[in-house]
């Protein structure tokens, strides 16, 4: 049986948790962060906000429960030196130039401290330039969607790097993606062009330009780069990327996978990706997800080559031996995504060598049992996130010897729901005929085998081959912990 991985439950002290989250709770009090314990406990607790992602460096002085989001934003930006005087340095009606480089870096440094929750609160949706035409639009954060038109990396100096990342001890080499900011343009949903400067860009877009791919951003509107106001310029913390694959069509931001670690014991860094992935798969139709994964998949890449399969939609089939509910207490997650619980399933497949695979899903079929001793045949379409490391219960031998059990590692996948696999017998109308055919076949095979086994040296060689000792044990006899990785050399990769 698996236990919850103990971890510190961080209380968000960023803007939304100090002010807006208290309002969302309904009683003026901020809610605790992390999971509400359930019984039996899950291996993965609901991911809490990371310490760095929660505090964010955003100043919250002057924020009150009665102030509007735009008023709060002005105060926060002003505390980071992004005020009316700085915005006046962006001259509308002409392209961006070197005189605006320093103000641009000041805005980027300020936006770097914003969490996804902060941006979600402050961003106004915009479809085109009509939404940005009002005089008050400048200095606000706007949420844009459209298709990528161009993207260019601009290398920053060591001094500029220290302004953007003051906590870093020295600047990394120029090849490091943090040594660049990313300037580009996009065609909005209304058909107009917008320009942007972003602190970061998804690896998939940095490595290979993908014009026409769908992107999004939440950026501060600072000026127009054309005399007629047809080319607004926004400065953003990051670019969201939605490709044409199954996940992109469900509005999953693939750029979030860039922050996912190979192994995690708390999912703090992966928190945003975790919940956005749950939300995206909740949008999907289960039958469509099943059709998209109508193939045989091996678990081997999950253990031995995780980078090759991270973020890809697959499906695994086996026995669900455990299913528990995990409740989400974080106010920002409940408000942003509408997720107040999910379910964790421990799945064992025929080729996982007795290693568990963890699936976190947003729903269960009607009547699906909960508990730590179930036995359900299921197939689960899902997406691999990371290798999760957690404390497991001691075995009988470990308890007898007083040994502390080692950390257990299991691939963590995110899905919508398990699909029950029906292994019932064929229809009774065919059972007699099938049974008769099997018996007749067995008689014929037995008679032929008797004839061969009673005929000289050939029969003796045949008996020797049949009775020869096996050179390896069964898959289930192998160790349950894969700290040294299972040996899949005897298996065919069926998912290539």
Short mmCIF file of C-alpha atoms in Angstrom, two decimals:
data_model
loop_
_atom_site.label_atom_id
_atom_site.label_comp_id
_atom_site.label_asym_id
_atom_site.label_seq_id
_atom_site.Cartn_x
_atom_site.Cartn_y
_atom_site.Cartn_z
CA UNK A 1 0.00 0.00 0.00
CA UNK A 2 1.25 3.48 -0.89
CA UNK A 3 1.38 6.43 1.50
CA UNK A 4 1.06 10.13 0.88
CA UNK A 5 4.41 11.76 0.29
CA UNK A 6 4.81 14.22 3.16
CA UNK A 7 5.70 17.68 2.03
CA UNK A 8 5.41 21.22 3.43
CA UNK A 9 2.09 22.77 2.49
CA UNK A 10 3.03 26.24 1.31
CA UNK A 11 0.65 29.10 1.96
CA UNK A 12 0.57 31.39 -1.05
CA UNK A 13 1.58 34.91 -0.09
CA UNK A 14 1.35 36.36 -3.58
CA UNK A 15 -1.21 38.96 -4.46
CA UNK A 16 -4.20 36.76 -5.16
CA UNK A 17 -3.80 34.69 -2.02
CA UNK A 18 -3.36 37.74 0.21
CA UNK A 19 -6.37 39.62 -1.13
CA UNK A 20 -8.47 38.05 -3.87
CA UNK A 21 -8.24 34.53 -2.49
CA UNK A 22 -9.61 35.73 0.81
CA UNK A 23 -12.59 37.15 -1.03
CA UNK A 24 -13.06 33.94 -3.01
CA UNK A 25 -13.23 31.92 0.19
CA UNK A 26 -16.39 33.76 1.12
CA UNK A 27 -15.43 34.46 4.73
CA UNK A 28 -12.43 36.77 4.28
CA UNK A 29 -9.91 34.10 5.27
CA UNK A 30 -7.29 32.54 3.04
CA UNK A 31 -7.70 28.79 2.65
CA UNK A 32 -4.96 26.25 3.38
CA UNK A 33 -2.80 25.04 0.52
CA UNK A 34 -2.45 21.40 -0.51
CA UNK A 35 -4.73 18.40 -0.35
CA UNK A 36 -7.46 17.56 2.11
CA UNK A 37 -6.49 14.15 3.55
CA UNK A 38 -8.60 11.24 2.40
CA UNK A 39 -8.54 7.65 3.55
CA UNK A 40 -6.61 5.75 2.42
CA UNK A 41 -4.07 8.43 1.50
CA UNK A 42 -2.89 8.97 -2.06
CA UNK A 43 0.71 8.73 -3.15
CA UNK A 44 0.50 12.22 -4.70
CA UNK A 45 -0.92 15.04 -2.62
CA UNK A 46 -2.60 17.87 -4.49
CA UNK A 47 0.35 19.98 -5.70
CA UNK A 48 0.92 23.03 -3.53
CA UNK A 49 2.32 26.28 -4.83
CA UNK A 50 6.10 26.46 -4.75
CA UNK A 51 7.72 28.93 -2.42
CA UNK A 52 9.21 30.93 -5.27
CA UNK A 53 6.11 30.75 -7.42
CA UNK A 54 3.90 31.85 -4.53
CA UNK A 55 5.77 34.88 -3.18
CA UNK A 56 6.75 36.02 -6.67
CA UNK A 57 8.35 39.25 -5.48
CA UNK A 58 5.10 41.13 -6.07
CA UNK A 59 4.61 44.01 -3.65
CA UNK A 60 1.13 43.95 -2.10
CA UNK A 61 1.15 47.11 0.02
CA UNK A 62 -1.94 49.19 -0.53
CA UNK A 63 -4.01 46.25 -1.77
CA UNK A 64 -7.42 46.08 -0.08
CA UNK A 65 -10.41 43.78 -0.32
CA UNK A 66 -12.43 46.57 -1.96
CA UNK A 67 -9.94 47.67 -4.62
CA UNK A 68 -10.49 46.63 -8.24
CA UNK A 69 -8.10 44.41 -10.17
CA UNK A 70 -6.95 47.32 -12.35
CA UNK A 71 -6.28 49.49 -9.28
CA UNK A 72 -4.32 46.68 -7.69
CA UNK A 73 -2.31 46.20 -10.87
CA UNK A 74 -1.37 49.88 -11.06
CA UNK A 75 -0.06 49.81 -7.50
CA UNK A 76 1.90 46.61 -8.04
CA UNK A 77 3.49 47.89 -11.25
CA UNK A 78 4.29 51.25 -9.71
CA UNK A 79 6.12 49.50 -6.87
CA UNK A 80 8.25 47.82 -9.58
CA UNK A 81 8.99 51.19 -11.27
CA UNK A 82 6.44 50.62 -14.04
CA UNK A 83 4.47 53.85 -13.69
CA UNK A 84 3.05 56.53 -15.98
CA UNK A 85 6.49 58.10 -16.38
CA UNK A 86 7.99 54.86 -17.65
CA UNK A 87 5.03 54.10 -19.94
CA UNK A 88 5.46 57.57 -21.46
CA UNK A 89 8.84 56.44 -22.80
CA UNK A 90 7.03 54.11 -25.22
CA UNK A 91 6.19 56.41 -28.17
CA UNK A 92 3.15 55.25 -30.15
CA UNK A 93 2.95 55.52 -33.91
CA UNK A 94 6.45 54.27 -34.66
CA UNK A 95 8.33 50.95 -34.44
CA UNK A 96 10.13 49.96 -31.26
CA UNK A 97 13.70 51.26 -31.09
CA UNK A 98 16.78 51.10 -28.85
CA UNK A 99 15.53 54.00 -26.71
CA UNK A 100 12.74 51.69 -25.52
CA UNK A 101 14.99 48.77 -24.69
CA UNK A 102 15.62 49.73 -21.06
CA UNK A 103 11.91 50.45 -20.30
CA UNK A 104 11.07 47.13 -21.94
CA UNK A 105 13.46 45.28 -19.61
CA UNK A 106 11.94 47.09 -16.62
CA UNK A 107 8.48 45.83 -17.58
CA UNK A 108 9.80 42.30 -18.14
CA UNK A 109 11.47 42.35 -14.71
CA UNK A 110 8.18 43.38 -13.12
CA UNK A 111 6.12 40.76 -14.95
CA UNK A 112 8.57 38.01 -14.03
CA UNK A 113 7.19 38.14 -10.49
CA UNK A 114 3.60 37.46 -11.58
CA UNK A 115 2.21 33.98 -11.02
CA UNK A 116 -0.31 32.37 -13.41
CA UNK A 117 -2.97 33.13 -10.79
CA UNK A 118 -2.02 36.81 -10.79
CA UNK A 119 -2.15 37.02 -14.58
CA UNK A 120 -5.48 35.21 -14.61
CA UNK A 121 -6.93 37.86 -12.33
CA UNK A 122 -5.54 40.92 -14.10
CA UNK A 123 -5.80 39.95 -17.80
CA UNK A 124 -8.67 41.30 -19.91
CA UNK A 125 -9.67 39.23 -22.97
CA UNK A 126 -9.06 40.92 -26.33
CA UNK A 127 -9.95 39.66 -29.79
CA UNK A 128 -8.58 42.57 -31.80
CA UNK A 129 -7.53 46.22 -31.84
CA UNK A 130 -11.08 47.40 -31.08
CA UNK A 131 -10.65 46.09 -27.54
CA UNK A 132 -7.41 48.07 -27.20
CA UNK A 133 -8.72 51.33 -28.66
CA UNK A 134 -9.91 52.92 -25.41
CA UNK A 135 -7.47 55.37 -23.78
CA UNK A 136 -7.57 53.33 -20.56
CA UNK A 137 -6.39 50.20 -22.38
CA UNK A 138 -2.76 51.25 -22.18
CA UNK A 139 -1.04 50.00 -19.04
CA UNK A 140 -3.45 47.10 -18.62
CA UNK A 141 -2.74 43.40 -19.11
CA UNK A 142 -4.57 41.85 -22.06
CA UNK A 143 -5.07 38.21 -22.98
CA UNK A 144 -4.46 37.60 -26.69
CA UNK A 145 -4.91 34.50 -28.84
CA UNK A 146 -3.87 34.04 -32.44
CA UNK A 147 -1.42 32.47 -34.84
CA UNK A 148 2.33 32.97 -34.66
CA UNK A 149 3.71 35.11 -37.46
CA UNK A 150 7.35 35.57 -36.42
CA UNK A 151 9.64 34.90 -33.45
CA UNK A 152 13.23 36.09 -32.99
CA UNK A 153 15.54 35.68 -29.99
CA UNK A 154 17.36 38.85 -28.91
CA UNK A 155 20.45 38.22 -26.80
CA UNK A 156 20.74 40.36 -23.67
CA UNK A 157 23.96 41.52 -22.03
CA UNK A 158 25.23 40.30 -18.67
CA UNK A 159 24.14 43.58 -17.08
CA UNK A 160 20.66 43.21 -18.54
CA UNK A 161 20.52 39.62 -17.34
CA UNK A 162 21.32 40.72 -13.78
CA UNK A 163 18.40 43.16 -13.95
CA UNK A 164 15.98 40.43 -15.01
CA UNK A 165 17.35 37.73 -12.70
CA UNK A 166 18.86 39.57 -9.70
CA UNK A 167 19.03 36.42 -7.57
CA UNK A 168 21.30 34.62 -10.04
CA UNK A 169 25.03 34.54 -9.30
CA UNK A 170 26.41 35.64 -12.64
CA UNK A 171 25.04 35.32 -16.15
CA UNK A 172 24.88 31.97 -17.96
CA UNK A 173 26.44 31.47 -21.40
CA UNK A 174 24.72 33.17 -24.35
CA UNK A 175 23.36 29.81 -25.50
CA UNK A 176 21.22 29.60 -22.35
CA UNK A 177 17.61 30.54 -23.29
CA UNK A 178 17.49 32.98 -20.35
CA UNK A 179 20.17 35.06 -22.08
CA UNK A 180 17.58 36.10 -24.65
CA UNK A 181 14.24 37.81 -24.77
CA UNK A 182 11.87 36.94 -27.57
CA UNK A 183 10.38 39.47 -29.97
CA UNK A 184 7.69 38.44 -32.41
CA UNK A 185 4.33 39.06 -33.99
CA UNK A 186 1.02 37.25 -34.19
CA UNK A 187 -2.20 37.44 -36.17
CA UNK A 188 -5.10 37.91 -33.78
CA UNK A 189 -8.44 36.13 -33.98
CA UNK A 190 -9.92 39.32 -35.48
CA UNK A 191 -7.33 39.33 -38.28
CA UNK A 192 -5.11 42.21 -37.06
CA UNK A 193 -1.42 41.91 -36.28
CA UNK A 194 -0.02 42.39 -32.79
CA UNK A 195 3.64 42.59 -31.78
CA UNK A 196 5.09 41.30 -28.52
CA UNK A 197 8.22 40.96 -26.44
CA UNK A 198 8.32 37.97 -24.09
CA UNK A 199 10.70 37.02 -21.30
CA UNK A 200 10.55 33.35 -22.31
CA UNK A 201 9.35 31.21 -25.22
CA UNK A 202 8.46 27.50 -25.41
CA UNK A 203 11.34 25.23 -26.33
CA UNK A 204 9.33 23.81 -29.21
CA UNK A 205 9.07 27.27 -30.76
CA UNK A 206 12.66 28.28 -30.00
CA UNK A 207 14.11 25.14 -31.59
CA UNK A 208 11.92 25.19 -34.69
CA UNK A 209 9.97 28.23 -35.87
CA UNK A 210 6.36 27.23 -36.48
CA UNK A 211 4.51 29.99 -38.34
CA UNK A 212 0.74 29.63 -38.17
CA UNK A 213 0.83 27.60 -34.96
CA UNK A 214 -1.62 28.83 -32.32
CA UNK A 215 -0.21 30.84 -29.43
CA UNK A 216 -1.47 33.00 -26.60
CA UNK A 217 -0.07 35.50 -24.12
CA UNK A 218 -1.06 37.80 -21.28
CA UNK A 219 0.86 41.02 -21.88
CA UNK A 220 1.03 44.63 -20.76
CA UNK A 221 -0.12 46.93 -23.56
CA UNK A 222 2.48 49.71 -23.88
CA UNK A 223 2.10 51.29 -27.35
CA UNK A 224 1.15 50.97 -31.01
CA UNK A 225 3.94 50.47 -33.51
CA UNK A 226 1.94 51.81 -36.47
CA UNK A 227 0.47 55.30 -36.97
CA UNK A 228 -3.09 53.98 -37.34
CA UNK A 229 -2.90 51.89 -34.16
CA UNK A 230 -3.13 48.68 -36.17
CA UNK A 231 -0.11 47.02 -34.51
CA UNK A 232 -0.31 47.04 -30.69
CA UNK A 233 2.85 46.11 -28.77
CA UNK A 234 2.50 44.02 -25.62
CA UNK A 235 5.17 42.87 -23.17
CA UNK A 236 4.59 39.42 -21.67
CA UNK A 237 6.11 37.05 -19.16
CA UNK A 238 5.74 33.99 -21.41
CA UNK A 239 4.13 32.64 -24.56
CA UNK A 240 1.57 29.84 -24.44
CA UNK A 241 1.72 27.30 -27.26
CA UNK A 242 -1.21 25.26 -28.62
CA UNK A 243 -0.19 22.94 -31.46
CA UNK A 244 -2.52 21.02 -33.78
CA UNK A 245 -2.13 17.74 -31.88
CA UNK A 246 -4.69 16.16 -29.52
CA UNK A 247 -3.59 18.24 -26.53
CA UNK A 248 -3.35 21.53 -28.39
CA UNK A 249 -6.89 21.04 -29.66
CA UNK A 250 -7.96 20.74 -26.01
CA UNK A 251 -6.28 24.11 -25.26
CA UNK A 252 -3.37 22.57 -23.37
CA UNK A 253 -0.37 24.89 -23.26
CA UNK A 254 2.49 22.64 -24.37
CA UNK A 255 5.07 25.17 -23.24
CA UNK A 256 4.32 24.20 -19.62
CA UNK A 257 6.06 20.87 -20.18
CA UNK A 258 9.37 22.79 -20.40
CA UNK A 259 9.26 23.28 -16.62
CA UNK A 260 8.55 19.62 -15.78
CA UNK A 261 11.38 17.79 -14.03
CA UNK A 262 12.38 14.21 -14.79
CA UNK A 263 11.47 13.20 -11.23
CA UNK A 264 9.47 15.02 -8.58
CA UNK A 265 8.50 14.30 -4.98
CA UNK A 266 6.17 17.27 -4.45
CA UNK A 267 4.97 18.50 -7.90
CA UNK A 268 5.48 22.11 -6.81
CA UNK A 269 7.35 23.07 -9.96
CA UNK A 270 4.87 21.06 -12.06
CA UNK A 271 1.78 22.50 -10.34
CA UNK A 272 0.54 24.68 -13.22
CA UNK A 273 1.16 21.99 -15.84
CA UNK A 274 -0.51 19.36 -13.63
CA UNK A 275 -3.77 21.28 -13.23
CA UNK A 276 -3.88 22.62 -16.79
CA UNK A 277 -3.44 19.05 -18.03
CA UNK A 278 -6.25 17.79 -15.81
CA UNK A 279 -8.44 20.62 -17.10
CA UNK A 280 -7.59 19.98 -20.75
CA UNK A 281 -8.36 16.27 -20.53
CA UNK A 282 -11.59 17.01 -18.68
CA UNK A 283 -12.65 18.99 -21.78
CA UNK A 284 -11.98 15.99 -24.00
CA UNK A 285 -14.58 13.44 -25.02
CA UNK A 286 -13.62 10.07 -23.55
CA UNK A 287 -14.61 8.14 -26.68
CA UNK A 288 -12.50 10.48 -28.82
CA UNK A 289 -9.52 10.06 -26.49
CA UNK A 290 -9.96 6.28 -26.70
CA UNK A 291 -10.08 6.36 -30.51
CA UNK A 292 -6.94 8.52 -30.63
CA UNK A 293 -5.08 5.92 -28.53
CA UNK A 294 -6.41 2.77 -30.21
CA UNK A 295 -3.02 1.04 -30.29
CA UNK A 296 -0.73 -1.05 -28.09
CA UNK A 297 1.71 0.95 -25.97
CA UNK A 298 4.67 -0.34 -24.02
CA UNK A 299 5.54 1.06 -20.59
CA UNK A 300 9.26 0.82 -21.40
CA UNK A 301 9.71 4.49 -22.46
CA UNK A 302 8.05 5.67 -19.25
CA UNK A 303 10.88 4.09 -17.27
CA UNK A 304 13.88 4.24 -19.58
CA UNK A 305 13.28 7.17 -21.95
CA UNK A 306 10.76 9.53 -20.32
CA UNK A 307 11.66 12.59 -22.40
CA UNK A 308 10.60 10.78 -25.56
CA UNK A 309 7.04 10.27 -24.34
CA UNK A 310 6.40 13.21 -22.01
CA UNK A 311 3.39 15.20 -23.13
CA UNK A 312 2.17 12.55 -25.58
CA UNK A 313 -1.30 11.01 -25.44
CA UNK A 314 -1.15 7.23 -24.96
CA UNK A 315 -3.30 4.55 -23.31
CA UNK A 316 -2.33 1.76 -20.92
CA UNK A 317 -4.30 -1.31 -19.95
CA UNK A 318 -4.09 -3.47 -16.88
CA UNK A 319 -5.38 -4.05 -13.36
CA UNK A 320 -6.31 -1.10 -11.19
CA UNK A 321 -5.35 -2.24 -7.68
CA UNK A 322 -5.97 1.01 -5.88
CA UNK A 323 -8.18 4.10 -6.36
CA UNK A 324 -8.42 7.00 -3.91
CA UNK A 325 -9.90 10.48 -3.91
CA UNK A 326 -7.65 13.52 -3.54
CA UNK A 327 -9.39 16.75 -2.55
CA UNK A 328 -7.99 20.10 -3.62
CA UNK A 329 -8.05 22.86 -0.99
CA UNK A 330 -6.18 25.60 -2.88
CA UNK A 331 -8.59 28.46 -3.50
CA UNK A 332 -6.88 29.63 -6.68
CA UNK A 333 -7.09 26.17 -8.31
CA UNK A 334 -10.73 25.70 -7.36
CA UNK A 335 -11.59 29.14 -8.73
CA UNK A 336 -9.48 29.08 -11.92
CA UNK A 337 -10.12 25.51 -13.03
CA UNK A 338 -13.19 24.41 -11.09
CA UNK A 339 -11.28 21.40 -9.75
CA UNK A 340 -12.06 20.47 -6.16
CA UNK A 341 -10.97 16.82 -6.35
CA UNK A 342 -9.41 14.20 -8.56
CA UNK A 343 -8.77 10.47 -8.29
CA UNK A 344 -5.51 8.57 -8.16
CA UNK A 345 -5.31 5.05 -9.58
CA UNK A 346 -2.45 2.58 -9.16
CA UNK A 347 -2.30 0.54 -12.37
CA UNK A 348 -0.26 -2.62 -13.03
CA UNK A 349 0.18 -3.65 -16.66
CA UNK A 350 1.40 -6.95 -18.06
CA UNK A 351 4.80 -5.44 -18.91
CA UNK A 352 5.39 -3.11 -15.94
CA UNK A 353 7.29 -5.86 -14.08
CA UNK A 354 5.16 -5.40 -10.95
CA UNK A 355 5.91 -1.67 -10.86
CA UNK A 356 2.89 0.59 -10.28
CA UNK A 357 1.87 3.31 -12.70
CA UNK A 358 0.03 6.24 -11.13
CA UNK A 359 -2.87 7.84 -13.01
CA UNK A 360 -4.53 11.00 -11.75
CA UNK A 361 -7.96 11.35 -13.39
CA UNK A 362 -10.81 13.85 -13.05
CA UNK A 363 -13.65 11.34 -12.93
CA UNK A 364 -14.51 7.67 -12.42
CA UNK A 365 -17.13 5.46 -14.11
CA UNK A 366 -20.37 4.95 -12.21
CA UNK A 367 -19.91 2.36 -9.49
CA UNK A 368 -16.12 2.30 -9.74
CA UNK A 369 -14.78 1.18 -6.34
CA UNK A 370 -12.52 3.26 -4.13
CA UNK A 371 -9.96 1.71 -1.81
CA UNK A 372 -6.49 0.26 -1.56
CA UNK A 373 -7.46 -3.31 -2.43
CA UNK A 374 -9.49 -3.28 -5.64
CA UNK A 375 -9.14 -5.39 -8.77
CA UNK A 376 -10.56 -3.73 -11.86
CA UNK A 377 -9.51 -4.35 -15.45
CA UNK A 378 -9.24 -0.93 -17.11
CA UNK A 379 -7.74 0.97 -20.01
CA UNK A 380 -6.82 4.60 -19.36
CA UNK A 381 -6.00 7.17 -22.05
CA UNK A 382 -3.59 9.67 -20.54
CA UNK A 383 -0.50 11.84 -20.80
CA UNK A 384 2.80 11.14 -19.06
CA UNK A 385 3.88 14.00 -16.82
CA UNK A 386 6.87 12.93 -14.69
CA UNK A 387 8.37 10.21 -12.54
CA UNK A 388 6.85 10.61 -9.09
CA UNK A 389 8.88 9.66 -6.01
CA UNK A 390 7.07 8.87 -2.78
CA UNK A 391 7.31 6.97 0.51
CA UNK A 392 5.80 3.52 0.40
CA UNK A 393 4.82 1.16 3.20
CA UNK A 394 7.43 -1.29 4.46
CA UNK A 395 7.20 -4.89 3.31
CA UNK A 396 6.77 -7.67 5.87
CA UNK A 397 10.48 -8.50 5.62
CA UNK A 398 11.46 -4.85 6.07
CA UNK A 399 9.25 -4.54 9.13
CA UNK A 400 10.68 -7.71 10.64
CA UNK A 401 14.24 -6.45 10.14
CA UNK A 402 13.42 -2.90 11.23
CA UNK A 403 14.46 -1.51 7.85
CA UNK A 404 13.26 1.79 6.47
CA UNK A 405 11.66 1.22 3.06
CA UNK A 406 13.35 2.97 0.13
CA UNK A 407 11.59 5.65 -1.85
CA UNK A 408 9.26 4.23 -4.48
CA UNK A 409 9.23 5.72 -7.97
CA UNK A 410 6.35 5.45 -10.37
CA UNK A 411 5.50 7.13 -13.69
CA UNK A 412 2.73 9.69 -13.14
CA UNK A 413 0.19 10.11 -15.93
CA UNK A 414 -2.83 12.41 -16.18
CA UNK A 415 -6.11 11.23 -17.67
CA UNK A 416 -9.83 11.90 -17.87
CA UNK A 417 -11.27 8.60 -16.69
CA UNK A 418 -10.53 4.87 -16.69
CA UNK A 419 -12.48 2.75 -19.15
CA UNK A 420 -13.56 -0.63 -17.85
CA UNK A 421 -12.40 -3.55 -19.96
CA UNK A 422 -14.92 -6.38 -20.22
CA UNK A 423 -13.34 -9.83 -19.98
CA UNK A 424 -16.59 -11.76 -19.72
CA UNK A 425 -17.02 -15.08 -21.53
CA UNK A 426 -18.42 -15.11 -25.11
CA UNK A 427 -22.14 -15.30 -25.72
CA UNK A 428 -23.60 -18.64 -24.53
CA UNK A 429 -25.13 -19.29 -27.94
CA UNK A 430 -21.63 -19.98 -29.23
CA UNK A 431 -20.17 -21.62 -26.13
CA UNK A 432 -21.15 -25.23 -27.01
CA UNK A 433 -19.70 -25.04 -30.50
CA UNK A 434 -16.51 -23.34 -29.31
CA UNK A 435 -16.10 -25.86 -26.50
CA UNK A 436 -16.59 -28.78 -28.88
CA UNK A 437 -14.04 -27.41 -31.33
CA UNK A 438 -11.49 -26.94 -28.55
CA UNK A 439 -11.97 -30.51 -27.29
CA UNK A 440 -11.67 -31.97 -30.79
CA UNK A 441 -8.56 -29.93 -31.46
CA UNK A 442 -7.00 -31.05 -28.19
CA UNK A 443 -7.66 -34.72 -29.05
CA UNK A 444 -6.02 -34.36 -32.47
CA UNK A 445 -3.00 -32.52 -31.03
CA UNK A 446 -2.62 -35.11 -28.29
CA UNK A 447 -2.75 -38.03 -30.73
CA UNK A 448 -0.13 -36.39 -32.97
CA UNK A 449 2.13 -35.65 -30.02
CA UNK A 450 1.88 -39.27 -28.79
CA UNK A 451 2.90 -40.55 -32.22
CA UNK A 452 5.96 -38.28 -32.25
CA UNK A 453 7.05 -38.86 -28.67
CA UNK A 454 7.12 -42.61 -29.19
CA UNK A 455 9.40 -42.53 -32.19
CA UNK A 456 13.11 -42.75 -31.37
CA UNK A 457 15.72 -39.99 -31.03
CA UNK A 458 13.55 -37.26 -32.45
CA UNK A 459 11.07 -37.82 -29.66
CA UNK A 460 13.87 -37.74 -27.06
CA UNK A 461 15.18 -34.44 -28.42
CA UNK A 462 11.68 -33.06 -28.32
CA UNK A 463 11.22 -34.08 -24.67
CA UNK A 464 14.56 -32.47 -23.79
CA UNK A 465 13.53 -29.18 -25.44
CA UNK A 466 10.16 -29.09 -23.69
CA UNK A 467 11.61 -29.90 -20.28
CA UNK A 468 14.63 -27.57 -20.52
CA UNK A 469 14.99 -25.11 -17.62
CA UNK A 470 13.98 -21.52 -18.29
CA UNK A 471 16.78 -18.96 -18.31
CA UNK A 472 14.81 -16.12 -16.68
CA UNK A 473 12.04 -15.68 -14.14
CA UNK A 474 8.64 -14.22 -14.78
CA UNK A 475 8.12 -10.49 -14.98
CA UNK A 476 6.23 -10.55 -11.69
CA UNK A 477 9.21 -12.06 -9.88
CA UNK A 478 11.34 -9.00 -10.54
CA UNK A 479 11.81 -6.27 -7.90
CA UNK A 480 9.02 -3.74 -7.42
CA UNK A 481 11.25 -0.69 -7.07
CA UNK A 482 12.83 0.53 -10.29
CA UNK A 483 15.61 2.64 -8.85
CA UNK A 484 17.98 0.85 -11.24
CA UNK A 485 15.30 0.72 -13.97
CA UNK A 486 13.61 -2.50 -15.14
CA UNK A 487 15.18 -4.57 -17.90
CA UNK A 488 12.90 -4.46 -20.93
CA UNK A 489 15.40 -6.00 -23.32
CA UNK A 490 13.17 -9.05 -23.75
CA UNK A 491 10.18 -6.98 -24.80
CA UNK A 492 9.31 -5.59 -28.18
CA UNK A 493 8.65 -1.86 -28.25
CA UNK A 494 5.12 -1.90 -29.58
CA UNK A 495 4.59 1.83 -29.38
CA UNK A 496 7.28 2.94 -31.81
#
